[in-house]
Short mmCIF file of C-alpha atoms and ligand atoms in Angstrom, two decimals:
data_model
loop_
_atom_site.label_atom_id
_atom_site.label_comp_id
_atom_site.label_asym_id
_atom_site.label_seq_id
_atom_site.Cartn_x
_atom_site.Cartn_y
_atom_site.Cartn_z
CA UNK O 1 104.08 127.13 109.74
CA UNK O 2 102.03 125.30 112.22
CA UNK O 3 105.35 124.62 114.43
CA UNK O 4 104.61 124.74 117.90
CA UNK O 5 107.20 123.55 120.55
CA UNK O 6 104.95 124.11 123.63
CA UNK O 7 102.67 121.64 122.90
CA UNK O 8 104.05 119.11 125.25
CA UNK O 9 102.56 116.97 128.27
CA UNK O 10 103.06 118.20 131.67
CA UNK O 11 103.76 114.98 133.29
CA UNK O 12 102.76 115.58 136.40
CA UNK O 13 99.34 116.22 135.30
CA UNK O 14 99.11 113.41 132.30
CA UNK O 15 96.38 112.84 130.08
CA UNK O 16 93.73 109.51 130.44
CA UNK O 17 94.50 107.29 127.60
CA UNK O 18 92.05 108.15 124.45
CA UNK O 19 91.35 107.51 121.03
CA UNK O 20 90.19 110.23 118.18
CA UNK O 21 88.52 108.33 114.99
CA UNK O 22 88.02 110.30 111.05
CA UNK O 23 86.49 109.48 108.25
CA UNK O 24 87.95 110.92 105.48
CA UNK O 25 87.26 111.15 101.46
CA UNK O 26 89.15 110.80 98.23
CA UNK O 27 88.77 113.57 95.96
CA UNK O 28 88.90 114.57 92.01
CA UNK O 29 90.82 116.57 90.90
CA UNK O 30 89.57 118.77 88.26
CA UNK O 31 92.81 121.08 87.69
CA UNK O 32 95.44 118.50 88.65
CA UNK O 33 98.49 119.27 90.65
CA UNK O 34 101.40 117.83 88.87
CA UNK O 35 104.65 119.14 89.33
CA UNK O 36 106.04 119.95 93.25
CA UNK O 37 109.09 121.71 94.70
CA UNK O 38 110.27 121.87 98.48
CA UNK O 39 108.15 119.79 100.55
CA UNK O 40 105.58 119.36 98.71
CA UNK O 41 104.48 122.38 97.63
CA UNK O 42 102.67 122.69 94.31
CA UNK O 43 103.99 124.09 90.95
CA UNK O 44 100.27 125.26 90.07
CA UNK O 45 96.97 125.61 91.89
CA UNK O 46 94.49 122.86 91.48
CA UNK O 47 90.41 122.44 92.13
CA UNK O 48 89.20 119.24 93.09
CA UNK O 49 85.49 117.61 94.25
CA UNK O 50 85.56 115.99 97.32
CA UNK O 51 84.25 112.55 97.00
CA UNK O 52 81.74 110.61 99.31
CA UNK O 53 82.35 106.58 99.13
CA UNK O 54 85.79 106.07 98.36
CA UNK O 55 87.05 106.70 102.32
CA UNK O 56 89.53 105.50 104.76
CA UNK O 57 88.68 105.46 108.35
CA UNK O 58 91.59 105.89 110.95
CA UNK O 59 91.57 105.32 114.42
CA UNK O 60 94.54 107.02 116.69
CA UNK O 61 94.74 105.63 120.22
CA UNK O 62 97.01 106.81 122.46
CA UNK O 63 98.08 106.69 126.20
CA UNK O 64 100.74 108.70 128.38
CA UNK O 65 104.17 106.64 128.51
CA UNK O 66 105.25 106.69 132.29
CA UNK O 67 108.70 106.11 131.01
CA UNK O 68 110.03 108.94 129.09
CA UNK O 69 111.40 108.24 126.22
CA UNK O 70 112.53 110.16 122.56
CA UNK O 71 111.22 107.77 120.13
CA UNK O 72 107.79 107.64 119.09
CA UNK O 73 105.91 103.56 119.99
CA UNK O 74 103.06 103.01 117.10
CA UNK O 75 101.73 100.14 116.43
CA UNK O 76 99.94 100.12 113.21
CA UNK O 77 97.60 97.79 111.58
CA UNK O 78 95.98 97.94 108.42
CA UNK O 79 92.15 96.16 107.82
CA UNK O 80 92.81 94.38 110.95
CA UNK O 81 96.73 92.97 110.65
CA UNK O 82 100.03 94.19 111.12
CA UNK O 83 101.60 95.87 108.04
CA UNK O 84 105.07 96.37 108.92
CA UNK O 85 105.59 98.57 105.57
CA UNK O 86 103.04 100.78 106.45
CA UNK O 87 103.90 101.30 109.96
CA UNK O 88 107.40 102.16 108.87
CA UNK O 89 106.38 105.26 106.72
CA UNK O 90 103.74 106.57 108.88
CA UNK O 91 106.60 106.02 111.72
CA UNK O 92 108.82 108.14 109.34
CA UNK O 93 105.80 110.87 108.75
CA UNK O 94 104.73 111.15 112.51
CA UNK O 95 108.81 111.37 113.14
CA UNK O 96 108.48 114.45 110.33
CA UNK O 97 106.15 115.48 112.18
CA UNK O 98 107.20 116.29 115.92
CA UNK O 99 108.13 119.96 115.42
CA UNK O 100 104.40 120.09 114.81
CA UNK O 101 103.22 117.85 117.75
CA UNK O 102 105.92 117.40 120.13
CA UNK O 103 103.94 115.62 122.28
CA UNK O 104 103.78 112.78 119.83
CA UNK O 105 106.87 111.39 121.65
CA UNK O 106 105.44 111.15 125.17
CA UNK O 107 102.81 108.80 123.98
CA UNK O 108 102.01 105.43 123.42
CA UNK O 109 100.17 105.04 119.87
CA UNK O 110 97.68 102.65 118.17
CA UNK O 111 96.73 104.05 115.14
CA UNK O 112 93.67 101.10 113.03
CA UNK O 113 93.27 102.47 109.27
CA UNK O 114 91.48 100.63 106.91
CA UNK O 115 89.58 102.08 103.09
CA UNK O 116 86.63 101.96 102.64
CA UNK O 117 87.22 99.94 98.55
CA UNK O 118 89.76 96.97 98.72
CA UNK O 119 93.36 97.70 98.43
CA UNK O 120 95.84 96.87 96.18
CA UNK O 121 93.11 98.22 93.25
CA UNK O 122 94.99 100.58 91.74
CA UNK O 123 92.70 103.48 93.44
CA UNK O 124 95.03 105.95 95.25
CA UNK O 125 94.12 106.00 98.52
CA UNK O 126 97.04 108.48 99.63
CA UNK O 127 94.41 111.50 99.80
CA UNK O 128 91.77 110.21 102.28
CA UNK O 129 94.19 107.65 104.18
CA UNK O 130 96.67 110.93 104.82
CA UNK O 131 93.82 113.33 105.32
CA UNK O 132 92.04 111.24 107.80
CA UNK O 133 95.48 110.62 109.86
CA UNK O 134 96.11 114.77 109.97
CA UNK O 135 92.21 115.11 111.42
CA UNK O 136 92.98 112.57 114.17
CA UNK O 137 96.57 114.41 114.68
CA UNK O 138 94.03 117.52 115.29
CA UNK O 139 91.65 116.26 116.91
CA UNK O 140 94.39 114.46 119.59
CA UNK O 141 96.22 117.98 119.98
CA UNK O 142 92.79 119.96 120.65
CA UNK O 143 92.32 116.97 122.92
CA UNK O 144 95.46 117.44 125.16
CA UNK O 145 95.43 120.91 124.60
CA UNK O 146 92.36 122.69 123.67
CA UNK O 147 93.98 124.74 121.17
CA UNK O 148 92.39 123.92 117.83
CA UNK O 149 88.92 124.84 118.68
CA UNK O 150 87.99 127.30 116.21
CA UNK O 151 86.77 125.30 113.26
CA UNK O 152 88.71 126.88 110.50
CA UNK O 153 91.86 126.76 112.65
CA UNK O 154 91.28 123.17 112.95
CA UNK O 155 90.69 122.63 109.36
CA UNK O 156 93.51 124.43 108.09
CA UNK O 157 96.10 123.16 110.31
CA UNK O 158 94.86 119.26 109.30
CA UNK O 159 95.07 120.47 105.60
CA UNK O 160 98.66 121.77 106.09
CA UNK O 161 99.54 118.45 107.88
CA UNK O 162 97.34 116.15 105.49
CA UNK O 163 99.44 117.92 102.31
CA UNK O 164 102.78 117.13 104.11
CA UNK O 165 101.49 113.55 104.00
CA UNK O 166 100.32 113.80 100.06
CA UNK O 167 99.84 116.42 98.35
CA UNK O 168 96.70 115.91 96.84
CA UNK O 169 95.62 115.06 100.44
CA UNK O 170 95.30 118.35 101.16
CA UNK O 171 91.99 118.81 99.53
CA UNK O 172 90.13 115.87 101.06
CA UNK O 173 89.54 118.17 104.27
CA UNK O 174 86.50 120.34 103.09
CA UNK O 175 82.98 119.65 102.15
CA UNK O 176 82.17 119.57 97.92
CA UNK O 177 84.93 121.13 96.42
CA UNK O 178 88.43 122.77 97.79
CA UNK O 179 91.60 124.82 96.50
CA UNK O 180 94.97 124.49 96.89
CA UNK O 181 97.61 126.68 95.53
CA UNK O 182 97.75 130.36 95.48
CA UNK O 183 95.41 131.67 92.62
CA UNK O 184 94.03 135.09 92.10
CA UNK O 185 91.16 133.67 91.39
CA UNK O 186 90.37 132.20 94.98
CA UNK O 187 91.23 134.95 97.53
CA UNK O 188 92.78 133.44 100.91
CA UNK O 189 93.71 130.58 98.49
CA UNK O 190 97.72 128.85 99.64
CA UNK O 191 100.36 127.07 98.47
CA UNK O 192 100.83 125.52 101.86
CA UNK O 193 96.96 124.22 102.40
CA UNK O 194 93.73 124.02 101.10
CA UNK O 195 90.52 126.47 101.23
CA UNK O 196 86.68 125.53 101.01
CA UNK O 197 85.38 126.28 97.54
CA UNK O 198 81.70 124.58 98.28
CA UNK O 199 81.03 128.29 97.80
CA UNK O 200 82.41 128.22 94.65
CA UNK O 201 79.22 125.53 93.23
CA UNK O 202 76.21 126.21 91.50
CA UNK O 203 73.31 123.30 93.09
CA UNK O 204 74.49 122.09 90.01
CA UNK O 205 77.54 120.52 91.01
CA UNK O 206 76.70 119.66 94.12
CA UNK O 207 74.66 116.57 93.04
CA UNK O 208 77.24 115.54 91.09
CA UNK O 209 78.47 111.96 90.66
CA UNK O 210 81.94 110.32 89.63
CA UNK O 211 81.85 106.62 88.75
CA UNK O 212 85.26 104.97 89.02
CA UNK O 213 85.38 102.70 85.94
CA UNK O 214 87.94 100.19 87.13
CA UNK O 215 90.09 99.32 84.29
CA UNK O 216 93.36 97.89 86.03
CA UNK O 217 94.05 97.23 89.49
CA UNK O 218 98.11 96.73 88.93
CA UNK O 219 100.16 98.49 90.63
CA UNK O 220 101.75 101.49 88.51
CA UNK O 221 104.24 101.42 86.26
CA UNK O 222 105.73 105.06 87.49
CA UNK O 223 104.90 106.39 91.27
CA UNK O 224 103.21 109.76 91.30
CA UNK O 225 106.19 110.55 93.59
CA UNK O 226 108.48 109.83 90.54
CA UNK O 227 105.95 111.57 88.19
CA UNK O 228 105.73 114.56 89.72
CA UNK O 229 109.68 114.34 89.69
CA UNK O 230 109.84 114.14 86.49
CA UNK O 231 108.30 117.63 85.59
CA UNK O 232 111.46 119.45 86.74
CA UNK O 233 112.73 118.17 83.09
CA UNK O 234 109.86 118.25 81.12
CA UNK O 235 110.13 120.97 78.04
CA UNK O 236 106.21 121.47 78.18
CA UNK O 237 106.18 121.94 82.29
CA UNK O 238 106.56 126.12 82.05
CA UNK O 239 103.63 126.08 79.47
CA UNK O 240 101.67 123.78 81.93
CA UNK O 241 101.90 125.36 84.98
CA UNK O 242 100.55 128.33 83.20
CA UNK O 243 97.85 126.57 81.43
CA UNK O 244 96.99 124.96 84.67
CA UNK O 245 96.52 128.85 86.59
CA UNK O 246 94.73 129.78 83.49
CA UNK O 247 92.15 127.05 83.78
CA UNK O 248 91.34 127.25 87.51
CA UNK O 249 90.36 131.08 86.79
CA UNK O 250 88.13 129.64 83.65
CA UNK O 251 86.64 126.79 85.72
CA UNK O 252 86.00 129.04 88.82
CA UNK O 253 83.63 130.65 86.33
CA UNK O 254 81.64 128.08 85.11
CA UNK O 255 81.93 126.41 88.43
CA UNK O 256 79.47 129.50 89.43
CA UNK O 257 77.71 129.56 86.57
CA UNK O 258 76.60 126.15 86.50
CA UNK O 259 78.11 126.01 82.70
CA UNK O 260 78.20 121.97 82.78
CA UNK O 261 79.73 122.18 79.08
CA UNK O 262 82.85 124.35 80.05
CA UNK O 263 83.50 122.13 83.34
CA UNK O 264 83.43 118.82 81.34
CA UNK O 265 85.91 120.66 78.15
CA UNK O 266 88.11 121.49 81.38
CA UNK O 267 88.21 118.11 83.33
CA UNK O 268 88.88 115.99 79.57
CA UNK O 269 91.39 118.39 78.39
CA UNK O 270 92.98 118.52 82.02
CA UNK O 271 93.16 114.44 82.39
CA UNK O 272 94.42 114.53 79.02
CA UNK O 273 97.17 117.19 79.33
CA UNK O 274 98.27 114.84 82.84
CA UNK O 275 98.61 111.87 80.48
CA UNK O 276 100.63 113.93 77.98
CA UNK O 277 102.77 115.14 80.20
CA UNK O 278 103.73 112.11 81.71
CA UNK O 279 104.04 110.89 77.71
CA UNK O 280 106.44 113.96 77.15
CA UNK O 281 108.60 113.02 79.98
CA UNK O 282 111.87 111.78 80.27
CA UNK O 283 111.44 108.86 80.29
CA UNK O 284 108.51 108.63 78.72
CA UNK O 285 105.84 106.46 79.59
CA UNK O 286 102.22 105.82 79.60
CA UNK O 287 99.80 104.76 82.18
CA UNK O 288 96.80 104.54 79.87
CA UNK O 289 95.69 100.78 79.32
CA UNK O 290 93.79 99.75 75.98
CA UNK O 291 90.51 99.92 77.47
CA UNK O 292 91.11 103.01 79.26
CA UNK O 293 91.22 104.59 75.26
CA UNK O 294 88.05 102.26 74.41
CA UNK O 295 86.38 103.66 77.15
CA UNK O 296 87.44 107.26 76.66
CA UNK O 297 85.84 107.23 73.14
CA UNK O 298 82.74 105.73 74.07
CA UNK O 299 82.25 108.42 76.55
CA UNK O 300 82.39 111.04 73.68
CA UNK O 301 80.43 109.03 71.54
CA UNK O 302 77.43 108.71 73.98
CA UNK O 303 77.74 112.29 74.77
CA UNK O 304 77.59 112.98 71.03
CA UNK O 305 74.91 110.53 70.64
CA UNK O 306 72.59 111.46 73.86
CA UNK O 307 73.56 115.23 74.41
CA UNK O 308 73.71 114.23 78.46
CA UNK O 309 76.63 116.34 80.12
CA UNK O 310 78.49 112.83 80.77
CA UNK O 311 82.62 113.59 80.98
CA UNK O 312 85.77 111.88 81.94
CA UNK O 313 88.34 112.41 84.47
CA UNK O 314 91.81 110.56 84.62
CA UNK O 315 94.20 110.26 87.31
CA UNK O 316 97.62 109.35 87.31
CA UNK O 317 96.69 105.92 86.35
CA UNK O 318 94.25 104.07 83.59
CA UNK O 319 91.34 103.93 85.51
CA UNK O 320 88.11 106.72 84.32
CA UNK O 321 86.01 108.78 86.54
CA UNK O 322 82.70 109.25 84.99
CA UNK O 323 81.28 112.70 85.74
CA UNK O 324 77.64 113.53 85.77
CA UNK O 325 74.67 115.48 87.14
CA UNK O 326 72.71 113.56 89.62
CA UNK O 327 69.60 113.50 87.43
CA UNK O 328 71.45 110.99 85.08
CA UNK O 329 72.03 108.73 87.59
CA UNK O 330 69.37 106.08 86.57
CA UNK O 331 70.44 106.85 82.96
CA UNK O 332 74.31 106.28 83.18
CA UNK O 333 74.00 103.35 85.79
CA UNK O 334 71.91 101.41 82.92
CA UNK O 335 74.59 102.47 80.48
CA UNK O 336 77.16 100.89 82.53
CA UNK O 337 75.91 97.66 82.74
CA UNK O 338 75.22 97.53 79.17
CA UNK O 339 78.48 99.19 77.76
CA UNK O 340 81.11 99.97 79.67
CA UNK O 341 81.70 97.24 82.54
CA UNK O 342 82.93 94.74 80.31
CA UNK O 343 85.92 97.24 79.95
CA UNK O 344 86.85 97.14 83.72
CA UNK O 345 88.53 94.39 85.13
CA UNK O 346 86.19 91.54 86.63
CA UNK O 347 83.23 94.43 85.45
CA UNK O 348 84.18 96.29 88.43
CA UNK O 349 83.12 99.98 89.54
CA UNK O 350 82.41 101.90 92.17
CA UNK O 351 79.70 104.45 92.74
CA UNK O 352 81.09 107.90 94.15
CA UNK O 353 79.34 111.13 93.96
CA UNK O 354 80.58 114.96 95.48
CA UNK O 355 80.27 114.33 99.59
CA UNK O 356 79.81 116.31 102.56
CA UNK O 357 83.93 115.96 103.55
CA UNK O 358 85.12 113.76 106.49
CA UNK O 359 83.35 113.19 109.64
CA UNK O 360 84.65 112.59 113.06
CA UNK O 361 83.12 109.19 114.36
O1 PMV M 401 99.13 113.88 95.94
P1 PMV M 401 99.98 113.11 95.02
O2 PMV M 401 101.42 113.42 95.25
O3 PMV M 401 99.67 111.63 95.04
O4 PMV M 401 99.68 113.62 93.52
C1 PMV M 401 98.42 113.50 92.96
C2 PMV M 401 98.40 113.95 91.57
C3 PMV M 401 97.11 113.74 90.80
O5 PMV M 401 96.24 112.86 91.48
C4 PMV M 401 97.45 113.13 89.46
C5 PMV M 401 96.41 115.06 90.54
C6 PMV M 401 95.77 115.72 91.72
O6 PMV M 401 95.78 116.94 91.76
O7 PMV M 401 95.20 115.01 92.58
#
């Protein structure tokens, strides 16, 4: 899909040298994707909110090599510097890449990324570092070539390349919320990229917020790579992926409905099924962290105690995402301070709320 062997450069009419630059998001996801066959396609469908603050922003510069060549030049830095790890997998993922963007090979290539949080935190930053690297791929091919300028076009075909990057990546390209995986319950929805489900929100959700409650910034124990590996022999992954399929359908539902109670039941019982899962592997193992449990019962008990729609949301890691309405905001933020920072490490959190999707800059 997406394979295209006539994009290539006619040399004698080459391109000026240009740059493209995206801003791209993170996102939540609500049904989590865990569990992947061929290249990376997903074993269930999964919902996700696309997030606002937590961004990377990738610059791709590239001019016309006079001197033909097979191999494609990048130089890479990260936050300003050289990172020769880096460069060497996105070398590897552009290289993955050419039947998709031939031209790739006739170029010279800068590519600048940087997030917007510090690295090394223990925040994934594979979804909006990926995503925003497929937009510039886009953006450079409709640039040479004029041939991604219907919108949706464009979006789908940086989805398709963002999810060969990471999965989860996939998602980051639309606006609110997005789907990815085929589900009855989203029609045009595809294992192979992402659709828009802003559509899919009551106001409600729209305003929402997701605090990222920083509880560890060590690197993990157990890659998501390896995680997701490890479903091929997990006894409980059948009963998952259906579990998972029947979920989306339920949360589609109260996604439209604006039934705040049924969304939060879904996003605790879905982090909490991730965690299990990885518990139920084989090897087990656990990437929860003491304070990741203290915080997950004080979330219930202020919910209990306050009756605001405050939930939790997991990744594959031990740090929370606090999910709320908008209206709490002053609310929450207080509570924060008081209670819950002096669970994260150095009292550290970040702000992030559902976002308008990346931006071209
Ligand atoms: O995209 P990956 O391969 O890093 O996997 C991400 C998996 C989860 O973040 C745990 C869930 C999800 O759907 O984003």
């Amino acid at each position: 899909m997406f394979e295209n062997s006539r994009l290539l450069i006619d040399s004698s009419n080459p391109p000026e040298p240009g740059q493209v630059i995206w801003r791209s998001p993170s996102n939540l996801a609500i049904i989590k994707y865990w569990g992947k066959y061929g290249r990376q396609l997903p074993r269930n469908p999964s919902l996700s909110l696309t997030l606002a603050s937590s961004c990377t922003d990738t610059s791709l510069e590239y001019a016309f090599k006079e001197e033909p060549d097979n191999q494609i030049d990048l130089d890479f830095f990260f936050h300003g510097e050289e990172n020769d790890a880096f460069r060497a997998k996105t070398l590897a993922f552009l290289e993955s890449l050419t039947p998709h963007f031939p031209f790739l090979r006739q170029l010279q290539l800068t590519i600048q990324t940087g997030n917007s949080f510090p690295h090394s935190t223990g925040i994934a930053s594979s979804a909006s570092s990926m995503s925003s690297l497929a937009l510039c791929l886009c953006s450079l091919e409709d640039a040479l070539f004029g041939t991604l300028q219907d919108g949706a076009d464009f979006d789908r075909k940086a989805s398709y390349i963002a999810r060969l990057g990471s999965g989860s990546a996939c998602r980051s390209i639309f606006p609110h919320a997005a789907v990815w995986g085929a589900t009855p319950a989203v029609p045009g929805s595809s294992d192979e990229f992402a659709v828009p489900a802003a559509g899919l929100l009551h106001p409600a959700f729209k305003d929402f917020h997701d605090d990222i409650l920083i509880v560890s910034t060590e690197e993990k124990a157990v890659s998501s790579r390896a995680g997701h590996a490890l479903m091929e022999g997990n006894p409980y992954a059948e009963p998952r992926y259906a579990q998972a399929k029947a979920r989306l359908s339920s949360l589609v539902q109260a996604l439209q409905e604006g039934d705040l109670e049924t969304f939060g039941k879904i996003a605790e019982d879905e982090a909490l099924a991730l965690h299990a899962l990885m518990m139920c592997s084989n090897p087990s193992y656990l990437l929860m962290q003491p304070n990741t449990i203290e915080l997950l019962h004080k979330i219930r008990a202020y919910r209990a105690e306050t009756k605001h729609p405050v939930y939790f949301s997991l990744d594959a890691g031990p740090n929370i995402h606090l999910l709320y309405p908008g209206e709490l905001v002053s609310d929450i933020r207080g509570w924060i301070e008081e209670d819950l920072k002096e669970h994260c490490v150095d009292g550290w959190f970040i702000h992030d709320w559902v976002g308008e999707g990346p931006e071209e800059l």
